[in-house]
XYZ file of N, CA and C in Angstrom:
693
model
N 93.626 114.853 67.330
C 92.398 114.282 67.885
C 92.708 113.170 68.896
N 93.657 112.471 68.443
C 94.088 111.054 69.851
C 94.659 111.956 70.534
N 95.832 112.606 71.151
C 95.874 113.266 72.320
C 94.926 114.039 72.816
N 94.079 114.679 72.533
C 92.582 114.965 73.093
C 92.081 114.101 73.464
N 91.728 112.677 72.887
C 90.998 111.689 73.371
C 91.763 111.311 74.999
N 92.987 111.435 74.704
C 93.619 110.890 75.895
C 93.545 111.434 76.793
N 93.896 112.843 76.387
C 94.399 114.318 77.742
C 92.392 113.673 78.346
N 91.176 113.788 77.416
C 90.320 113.721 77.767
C 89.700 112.658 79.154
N 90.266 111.215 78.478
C 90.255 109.882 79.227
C 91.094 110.173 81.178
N 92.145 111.003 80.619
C 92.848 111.215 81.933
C 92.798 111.986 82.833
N 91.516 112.768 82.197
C 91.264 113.945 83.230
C 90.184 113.278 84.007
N 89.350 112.171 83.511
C 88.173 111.421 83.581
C 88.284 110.873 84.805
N 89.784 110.126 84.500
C 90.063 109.189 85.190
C 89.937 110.219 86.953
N 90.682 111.353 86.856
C 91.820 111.841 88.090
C 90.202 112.320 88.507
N 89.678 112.576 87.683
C 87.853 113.385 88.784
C 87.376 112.084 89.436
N 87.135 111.187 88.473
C 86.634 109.675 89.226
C 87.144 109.511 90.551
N 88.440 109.434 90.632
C 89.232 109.389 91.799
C 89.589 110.680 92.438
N 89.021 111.575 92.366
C 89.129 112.827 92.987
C 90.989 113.367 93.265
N 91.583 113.310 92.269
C 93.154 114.255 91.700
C 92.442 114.994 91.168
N 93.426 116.089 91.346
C 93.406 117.070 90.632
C 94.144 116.835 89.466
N 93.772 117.293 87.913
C 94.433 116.631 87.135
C 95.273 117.888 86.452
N 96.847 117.110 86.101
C 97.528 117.932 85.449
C 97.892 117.911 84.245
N 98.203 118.852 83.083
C 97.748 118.961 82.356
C 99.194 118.286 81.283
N 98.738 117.549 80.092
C 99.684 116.639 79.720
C 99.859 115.295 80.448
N 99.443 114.726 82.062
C 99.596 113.638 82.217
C 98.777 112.516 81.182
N 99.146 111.315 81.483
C 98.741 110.064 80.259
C 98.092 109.284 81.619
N 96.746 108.939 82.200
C 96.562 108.213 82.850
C 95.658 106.927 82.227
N 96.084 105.806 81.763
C 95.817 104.542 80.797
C 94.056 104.462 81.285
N 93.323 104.269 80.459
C 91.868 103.857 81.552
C 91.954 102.666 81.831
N 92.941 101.586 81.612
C 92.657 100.151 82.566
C 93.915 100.591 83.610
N 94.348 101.714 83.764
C 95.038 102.004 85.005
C 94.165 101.640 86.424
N 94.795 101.925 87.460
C 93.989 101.722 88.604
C 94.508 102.441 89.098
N 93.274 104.133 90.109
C 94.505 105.167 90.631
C 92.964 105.266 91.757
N 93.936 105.517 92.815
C 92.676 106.119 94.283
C 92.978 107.245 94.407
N 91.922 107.347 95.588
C 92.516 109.098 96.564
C 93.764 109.238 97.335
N 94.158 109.817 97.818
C 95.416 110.815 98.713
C 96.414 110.557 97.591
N 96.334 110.931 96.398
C 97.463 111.092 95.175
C 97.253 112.773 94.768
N 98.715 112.802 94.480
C 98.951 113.968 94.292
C 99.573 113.929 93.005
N 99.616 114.880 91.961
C 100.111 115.128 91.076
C 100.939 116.083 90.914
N 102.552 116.013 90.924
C 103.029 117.672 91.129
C 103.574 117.306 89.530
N 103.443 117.480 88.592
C 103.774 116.958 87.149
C 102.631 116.620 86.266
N 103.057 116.027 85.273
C 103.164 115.559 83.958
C 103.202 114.194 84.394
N 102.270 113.388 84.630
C 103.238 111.990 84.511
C 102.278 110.859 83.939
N 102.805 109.628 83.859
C 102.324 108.394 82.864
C 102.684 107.146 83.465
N 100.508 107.136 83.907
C 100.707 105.424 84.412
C 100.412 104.888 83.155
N 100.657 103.725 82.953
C 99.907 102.532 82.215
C 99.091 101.569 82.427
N 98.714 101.115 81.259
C 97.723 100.322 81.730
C 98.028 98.880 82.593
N 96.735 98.758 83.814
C 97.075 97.843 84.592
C 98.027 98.258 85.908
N 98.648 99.498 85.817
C 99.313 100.028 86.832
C 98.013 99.879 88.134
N 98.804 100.134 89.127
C 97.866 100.453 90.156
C 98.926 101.399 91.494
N 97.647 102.462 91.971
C 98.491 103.392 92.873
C 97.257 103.528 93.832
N 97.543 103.271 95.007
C 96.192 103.287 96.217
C 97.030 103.825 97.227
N 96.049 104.229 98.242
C 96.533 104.722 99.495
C 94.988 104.575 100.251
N 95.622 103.697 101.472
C 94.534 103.689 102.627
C 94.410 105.311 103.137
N 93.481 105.083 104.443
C 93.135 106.437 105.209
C 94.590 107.246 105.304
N 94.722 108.312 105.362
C 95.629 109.627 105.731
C 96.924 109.363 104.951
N 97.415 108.348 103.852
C 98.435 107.656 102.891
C 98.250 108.529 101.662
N 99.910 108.814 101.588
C 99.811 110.092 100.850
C 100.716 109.395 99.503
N 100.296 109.221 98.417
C 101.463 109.204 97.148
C 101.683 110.334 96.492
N 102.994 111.116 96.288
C 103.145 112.104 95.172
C 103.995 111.576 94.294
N 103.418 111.785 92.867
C 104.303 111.500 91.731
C 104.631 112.728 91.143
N 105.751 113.157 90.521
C 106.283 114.047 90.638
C 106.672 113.922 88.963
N 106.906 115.101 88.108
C 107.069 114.875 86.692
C 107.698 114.597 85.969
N 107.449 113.791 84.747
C 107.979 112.967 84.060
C 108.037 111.917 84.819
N 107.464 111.431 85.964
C 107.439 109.828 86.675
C 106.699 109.208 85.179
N 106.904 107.620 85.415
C 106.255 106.728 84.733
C 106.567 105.696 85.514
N 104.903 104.830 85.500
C 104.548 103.883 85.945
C 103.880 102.694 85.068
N 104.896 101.818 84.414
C 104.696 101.135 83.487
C 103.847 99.762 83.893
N 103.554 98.927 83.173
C 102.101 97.996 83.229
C 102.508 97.327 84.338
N 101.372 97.086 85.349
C 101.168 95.646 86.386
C 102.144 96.025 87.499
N 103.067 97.226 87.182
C 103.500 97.952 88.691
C 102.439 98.809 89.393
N 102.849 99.045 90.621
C 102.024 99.306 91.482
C 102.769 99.918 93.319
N 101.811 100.669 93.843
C 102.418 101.314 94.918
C 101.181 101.443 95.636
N 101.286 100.566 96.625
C 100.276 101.168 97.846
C 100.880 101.657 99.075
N 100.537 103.030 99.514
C 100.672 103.512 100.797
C 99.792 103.628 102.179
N 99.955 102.963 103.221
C 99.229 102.641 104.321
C 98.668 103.577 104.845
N 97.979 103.685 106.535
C 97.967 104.783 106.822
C 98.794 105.600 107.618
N 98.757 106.910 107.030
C 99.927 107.752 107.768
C 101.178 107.897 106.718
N 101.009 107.290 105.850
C 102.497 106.850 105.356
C 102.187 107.612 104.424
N 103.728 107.968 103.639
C 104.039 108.426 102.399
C 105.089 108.024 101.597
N 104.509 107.927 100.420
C 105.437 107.405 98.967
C 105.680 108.749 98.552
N 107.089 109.047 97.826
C 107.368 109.964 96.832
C 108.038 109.471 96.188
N 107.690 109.630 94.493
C 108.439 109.316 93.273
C 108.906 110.412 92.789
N 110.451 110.658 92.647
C 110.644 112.084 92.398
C 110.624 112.088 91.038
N 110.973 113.279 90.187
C 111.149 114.128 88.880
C 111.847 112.232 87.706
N 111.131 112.087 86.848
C 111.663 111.030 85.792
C 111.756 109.744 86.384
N 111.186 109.458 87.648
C 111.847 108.076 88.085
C 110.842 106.970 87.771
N 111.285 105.872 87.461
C 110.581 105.014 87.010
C 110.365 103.889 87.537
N 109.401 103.227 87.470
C 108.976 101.787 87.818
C 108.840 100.867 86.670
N 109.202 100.185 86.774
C 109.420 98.638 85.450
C 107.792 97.901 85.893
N 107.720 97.003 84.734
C 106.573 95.855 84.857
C 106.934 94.985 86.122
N 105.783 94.847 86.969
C 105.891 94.428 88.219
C 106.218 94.693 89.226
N 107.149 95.563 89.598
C 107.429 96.423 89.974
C 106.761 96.614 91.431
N 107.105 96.929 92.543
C 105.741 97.201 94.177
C 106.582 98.117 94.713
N 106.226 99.061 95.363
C 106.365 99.872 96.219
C 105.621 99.895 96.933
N 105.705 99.457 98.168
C 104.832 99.160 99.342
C 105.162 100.082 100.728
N 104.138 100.860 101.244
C 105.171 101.945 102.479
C 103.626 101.437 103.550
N 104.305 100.699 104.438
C 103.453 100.282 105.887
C 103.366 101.272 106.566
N 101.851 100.944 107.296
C 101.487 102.677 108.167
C 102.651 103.173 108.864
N 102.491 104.623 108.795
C 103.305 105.836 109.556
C 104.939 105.538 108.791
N 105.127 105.261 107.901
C 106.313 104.938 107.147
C 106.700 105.501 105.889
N 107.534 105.375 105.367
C 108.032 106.858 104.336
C 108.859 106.090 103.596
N 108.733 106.300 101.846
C 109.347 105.719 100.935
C 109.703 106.840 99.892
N 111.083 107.135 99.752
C 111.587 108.317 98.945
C 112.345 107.415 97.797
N 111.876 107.508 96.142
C 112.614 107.025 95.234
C 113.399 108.476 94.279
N 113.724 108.795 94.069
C 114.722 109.924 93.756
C 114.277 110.524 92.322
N 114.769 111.616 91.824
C 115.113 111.976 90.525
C 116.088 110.650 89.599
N 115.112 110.437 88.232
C 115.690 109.745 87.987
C 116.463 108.236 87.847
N 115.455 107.762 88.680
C 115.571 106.500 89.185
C 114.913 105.390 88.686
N 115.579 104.007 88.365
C 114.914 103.103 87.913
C 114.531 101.986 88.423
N 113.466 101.832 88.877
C 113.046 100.590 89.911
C 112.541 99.709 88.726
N 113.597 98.455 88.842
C 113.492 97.592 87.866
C 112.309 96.432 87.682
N 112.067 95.904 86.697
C 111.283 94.389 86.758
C 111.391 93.846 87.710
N 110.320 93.451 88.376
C 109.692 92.546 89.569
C 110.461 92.985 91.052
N 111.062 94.161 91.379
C 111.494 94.338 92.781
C 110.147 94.876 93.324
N 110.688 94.560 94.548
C 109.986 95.319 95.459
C 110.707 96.309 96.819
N 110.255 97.136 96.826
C 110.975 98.228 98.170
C 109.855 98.301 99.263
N 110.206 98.105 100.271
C 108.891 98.468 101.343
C 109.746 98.932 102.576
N 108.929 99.417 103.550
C 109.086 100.002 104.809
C 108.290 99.775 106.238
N 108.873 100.202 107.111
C 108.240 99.927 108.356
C 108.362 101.327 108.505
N 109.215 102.008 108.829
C 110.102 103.406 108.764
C 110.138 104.261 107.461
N 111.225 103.703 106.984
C 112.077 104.617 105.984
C 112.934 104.158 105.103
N 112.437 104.196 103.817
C 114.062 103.623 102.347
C 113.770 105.217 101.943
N 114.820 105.369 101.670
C 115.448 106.748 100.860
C 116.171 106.051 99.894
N 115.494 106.142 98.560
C 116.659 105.650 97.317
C 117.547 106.729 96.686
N 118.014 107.204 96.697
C 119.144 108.595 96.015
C 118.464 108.548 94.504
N 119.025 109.587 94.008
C 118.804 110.172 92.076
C 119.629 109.129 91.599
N 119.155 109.167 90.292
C 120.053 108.558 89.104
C 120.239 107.040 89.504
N 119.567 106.406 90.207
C 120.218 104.819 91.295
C 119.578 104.014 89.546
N 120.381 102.833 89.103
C 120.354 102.052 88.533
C 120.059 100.615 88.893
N 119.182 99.531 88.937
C 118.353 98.556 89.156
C 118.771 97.327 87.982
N 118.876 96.219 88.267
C 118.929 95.221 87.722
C 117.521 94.524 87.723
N 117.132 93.318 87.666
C 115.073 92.690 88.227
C 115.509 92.184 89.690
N 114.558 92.030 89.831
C 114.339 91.292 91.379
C 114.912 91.366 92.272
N 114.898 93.210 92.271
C 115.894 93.069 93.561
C 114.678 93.686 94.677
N 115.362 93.036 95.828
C 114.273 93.463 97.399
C 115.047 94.397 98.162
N 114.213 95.310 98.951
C 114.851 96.041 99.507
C 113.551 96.899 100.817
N 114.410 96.464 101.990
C 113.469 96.108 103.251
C 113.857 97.465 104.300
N 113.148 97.797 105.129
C 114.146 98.622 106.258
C 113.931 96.843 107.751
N 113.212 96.193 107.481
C 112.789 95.273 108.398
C 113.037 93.950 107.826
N 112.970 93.039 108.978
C 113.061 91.588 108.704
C 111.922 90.975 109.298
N 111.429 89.407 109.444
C 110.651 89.008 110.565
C 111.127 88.614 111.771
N 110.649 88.581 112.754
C 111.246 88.014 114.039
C 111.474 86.618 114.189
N 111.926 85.622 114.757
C 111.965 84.584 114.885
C 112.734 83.638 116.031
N 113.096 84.693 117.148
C 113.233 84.451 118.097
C 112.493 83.418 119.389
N 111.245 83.844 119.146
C 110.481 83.001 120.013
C 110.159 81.718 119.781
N 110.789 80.717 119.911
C 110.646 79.228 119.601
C 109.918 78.838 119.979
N 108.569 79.320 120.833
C 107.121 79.147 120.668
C 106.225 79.118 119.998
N 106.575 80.261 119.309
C 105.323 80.397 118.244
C 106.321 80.677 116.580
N 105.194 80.271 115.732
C 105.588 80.109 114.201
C 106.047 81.483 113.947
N 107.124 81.582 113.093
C 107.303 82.308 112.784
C 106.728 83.595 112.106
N 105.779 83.150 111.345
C 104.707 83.975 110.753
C 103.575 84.622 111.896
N 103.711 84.204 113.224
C 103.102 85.208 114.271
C 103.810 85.705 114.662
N 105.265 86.582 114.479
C 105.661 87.112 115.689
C 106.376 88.277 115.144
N 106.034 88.681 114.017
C 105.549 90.053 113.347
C 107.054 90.407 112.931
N 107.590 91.782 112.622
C 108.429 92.216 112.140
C 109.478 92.809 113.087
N 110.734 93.168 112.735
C 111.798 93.682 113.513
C 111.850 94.807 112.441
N 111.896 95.927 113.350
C 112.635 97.387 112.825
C 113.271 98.229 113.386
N 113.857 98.080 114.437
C 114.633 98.840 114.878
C 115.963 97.626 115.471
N 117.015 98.567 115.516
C 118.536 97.965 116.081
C 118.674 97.726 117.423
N 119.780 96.939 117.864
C 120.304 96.587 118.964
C 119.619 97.344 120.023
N 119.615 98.860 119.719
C 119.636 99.699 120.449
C 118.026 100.790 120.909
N 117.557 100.123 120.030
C 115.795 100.174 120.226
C 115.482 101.911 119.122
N 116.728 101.648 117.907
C 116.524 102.513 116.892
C 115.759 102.433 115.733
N 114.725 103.096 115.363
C 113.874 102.745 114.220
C 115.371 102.659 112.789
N 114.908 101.479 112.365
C 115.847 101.240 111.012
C 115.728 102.419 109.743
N 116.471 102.614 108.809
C 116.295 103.000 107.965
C 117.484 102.627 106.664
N 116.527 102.642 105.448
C 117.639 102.001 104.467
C 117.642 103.507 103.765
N 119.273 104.048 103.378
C 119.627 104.736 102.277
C 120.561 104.368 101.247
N 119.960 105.016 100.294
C 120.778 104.526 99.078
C 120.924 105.490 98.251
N 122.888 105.651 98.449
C 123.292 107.194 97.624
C 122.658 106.967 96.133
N 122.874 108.577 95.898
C 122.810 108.918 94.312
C 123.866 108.072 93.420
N 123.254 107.748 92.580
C 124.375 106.985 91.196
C 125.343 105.450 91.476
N 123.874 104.632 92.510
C 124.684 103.627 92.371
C 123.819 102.475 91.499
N 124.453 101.394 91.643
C 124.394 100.264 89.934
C 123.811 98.973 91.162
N 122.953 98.581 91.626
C 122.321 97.453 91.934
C 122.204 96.133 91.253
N 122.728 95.731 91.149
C 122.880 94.324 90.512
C 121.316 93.347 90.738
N 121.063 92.249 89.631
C 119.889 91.724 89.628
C 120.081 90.533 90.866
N 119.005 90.445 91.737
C 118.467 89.721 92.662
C 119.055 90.209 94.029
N 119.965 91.730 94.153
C 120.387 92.304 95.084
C 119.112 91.814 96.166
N 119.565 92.100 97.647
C 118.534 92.237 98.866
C 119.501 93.134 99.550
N 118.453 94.203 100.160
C 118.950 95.268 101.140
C 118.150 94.924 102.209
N 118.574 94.705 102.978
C 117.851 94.792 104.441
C 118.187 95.107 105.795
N 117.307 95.925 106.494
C 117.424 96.299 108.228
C 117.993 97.803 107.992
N 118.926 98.071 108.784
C 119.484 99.323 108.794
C 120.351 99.536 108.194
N 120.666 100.156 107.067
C 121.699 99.972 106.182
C 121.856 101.521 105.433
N 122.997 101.807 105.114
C 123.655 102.757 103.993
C 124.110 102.578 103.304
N 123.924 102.442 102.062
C 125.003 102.626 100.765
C 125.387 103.665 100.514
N 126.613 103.630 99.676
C 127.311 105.850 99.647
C 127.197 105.745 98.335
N 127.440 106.897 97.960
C 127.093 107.664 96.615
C 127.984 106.265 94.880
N 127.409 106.154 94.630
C 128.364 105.276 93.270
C 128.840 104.262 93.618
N 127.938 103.704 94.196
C 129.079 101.742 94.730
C 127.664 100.850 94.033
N 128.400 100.047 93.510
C 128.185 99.084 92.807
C 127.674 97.629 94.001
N 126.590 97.476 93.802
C 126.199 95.990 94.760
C 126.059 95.165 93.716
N 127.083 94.067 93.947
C 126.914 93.184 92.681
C 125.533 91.967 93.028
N 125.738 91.017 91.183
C 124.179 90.548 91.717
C 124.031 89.415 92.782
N 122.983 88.956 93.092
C 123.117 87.881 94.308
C 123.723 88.297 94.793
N 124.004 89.303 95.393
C 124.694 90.171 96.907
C 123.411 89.931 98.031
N 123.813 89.961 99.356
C 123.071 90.674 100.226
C 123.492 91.206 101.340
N 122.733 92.849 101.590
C 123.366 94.163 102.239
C 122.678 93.846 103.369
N 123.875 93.738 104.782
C 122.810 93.846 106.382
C 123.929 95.020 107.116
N 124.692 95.514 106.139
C 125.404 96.587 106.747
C 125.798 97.444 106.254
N 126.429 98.953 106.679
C 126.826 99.748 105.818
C 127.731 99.258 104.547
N 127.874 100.107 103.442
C 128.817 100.018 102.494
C 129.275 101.657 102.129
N 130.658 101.725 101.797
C 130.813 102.966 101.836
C 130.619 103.427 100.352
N 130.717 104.985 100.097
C 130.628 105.902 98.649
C 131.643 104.931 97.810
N 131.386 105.071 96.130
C 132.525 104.473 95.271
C 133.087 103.509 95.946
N 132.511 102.226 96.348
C 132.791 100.648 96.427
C 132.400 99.977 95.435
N 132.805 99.248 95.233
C 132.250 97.456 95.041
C 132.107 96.241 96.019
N 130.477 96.235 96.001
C 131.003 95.431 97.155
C 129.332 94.109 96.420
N 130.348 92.680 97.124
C 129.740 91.806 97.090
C 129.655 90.515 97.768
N 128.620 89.442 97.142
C 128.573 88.534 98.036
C 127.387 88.459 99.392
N 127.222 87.493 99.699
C 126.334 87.020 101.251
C 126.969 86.968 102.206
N 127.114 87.612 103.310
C 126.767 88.713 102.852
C 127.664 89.707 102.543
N 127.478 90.890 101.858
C 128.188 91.820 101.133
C 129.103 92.471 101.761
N 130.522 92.352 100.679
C 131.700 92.687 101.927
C 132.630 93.150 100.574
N 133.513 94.537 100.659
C 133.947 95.752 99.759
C 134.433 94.810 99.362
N 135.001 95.170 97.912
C 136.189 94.380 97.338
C 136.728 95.126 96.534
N 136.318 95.969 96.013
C 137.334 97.589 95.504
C 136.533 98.890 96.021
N 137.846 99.769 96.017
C 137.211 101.353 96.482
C 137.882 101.944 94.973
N 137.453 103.600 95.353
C 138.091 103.966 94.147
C 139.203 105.038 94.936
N 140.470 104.935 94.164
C 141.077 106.112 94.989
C 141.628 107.223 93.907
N 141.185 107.604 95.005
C 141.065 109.347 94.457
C 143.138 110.289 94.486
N 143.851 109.473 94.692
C 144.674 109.833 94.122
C 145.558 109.228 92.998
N 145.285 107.636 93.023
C 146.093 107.079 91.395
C 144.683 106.839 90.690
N 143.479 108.066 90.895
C 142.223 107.899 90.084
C 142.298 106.061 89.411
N 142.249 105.512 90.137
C 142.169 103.283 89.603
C 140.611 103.203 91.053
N 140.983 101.831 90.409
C 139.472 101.410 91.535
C 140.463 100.509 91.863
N 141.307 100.196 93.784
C 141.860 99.817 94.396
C 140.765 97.997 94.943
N 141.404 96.647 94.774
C 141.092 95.687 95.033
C 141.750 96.182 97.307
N 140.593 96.184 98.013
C 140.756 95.788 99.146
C 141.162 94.722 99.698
């Protein structure tokens, strides 16, 4: 009879907000869910979650996602969030994707207590990525060039030297350390470790360690005396 009540409450919820509802999701009724959401799954907000999307802002949560209390994801317009297959959001938690901009969190993934990820462009987080709290992670910075005006008017930087839209990726199966910051144009490779209070303004390669302000390798792994080599 309580999973009826629930399956019931959550189908309630997804008509209110016009989803289509799928069958087995858990949507909390002090959740908070809008239109342009998609359901390709099974999945479970909680209560106090919140998931919005302005005009033409697309979120898909994808199955077995969970979206645990007082996290939240808004997508702008034009833009799209995807939470792939099991990936998760912690309490507090933001996923924020600014118009015409694209936020990919992976299979499997754990977006920890109180971070936030946002975009101008593009973060691609890889599968299986592991999260410490409070970590930030930007494709942009603010400007602050013009010694005219305050800093808080002179809007955001997203693209490089070279007048390239930024984008942050972040391989499959790496370990983010707590209060990490990723920002501007950046790559991480598959299994490298960003230790905590690091911060990333440049590539890092597959199977590193890399740390520090800013973040600079300090072991690789090598693949022929299989050890993790001090650089």
């Amino acid at each position: 009879m309580m999973q009826y009540l629930k399956n019931l409450i959550s189908r309630a919820k997804c008509l209110l907000s016009g989803i289509k509802y799928v069958r087995d999701s858990a949507i909390h009724p002090y959740a908070k869910i809008g239109g342009g959401i998609l359901l390709k799954g099974d999945v479970h907000v909680s209560a106090h979650a919140k998931v919005s999307s302005d005009k033409d802002g697309r979120i898909i949560l994808y199955r077995h996602s969970r979206l645990h209390p007082n996290s939240r994801i808004e997508a702008m317009s034009n833009s799209l969030v995807e939470i792939k297959e099991s990936a998760m959001l912690s309490p507090g938690s933001v996923i924020f994707a600014h118009a015409n901009s694209q936020i990919i969190i992976g299979n499997g993934t754990s977006i920890s207590e109180y971070t936030l990820v946002t975009a101008q462009n593009k973060v691609n987080i890889g599968e299986e990525v592991l999260m410490g709290p409070n970590v930030f992670i930007a494709d942009y910075n603010h400007e602050y060039r013009d010694i005219t005006k305050p800093i808080n008017r002179q809007g955001h930087v997203f693209t490089d030297k070279d007048g390239n839209l930024n984008e942050v990726n972040i391989g499959d199966g790496c370990w983010l350390g707590k209060n990490v910051v990723i920002v501007g144009n950046v790559t991480i490779g598959r299994n490298t470790v960003i230790g905590a209070n690091s911060t990333v303004v440049k590539d890092i390669p597959d199977n590193s360690v890399a740390v520090g302000n800013p973040a600079n390798v300090i072991k690789r792994y090598n693949f022929t005396t299989n050890n993790w080599d001090r650089v």
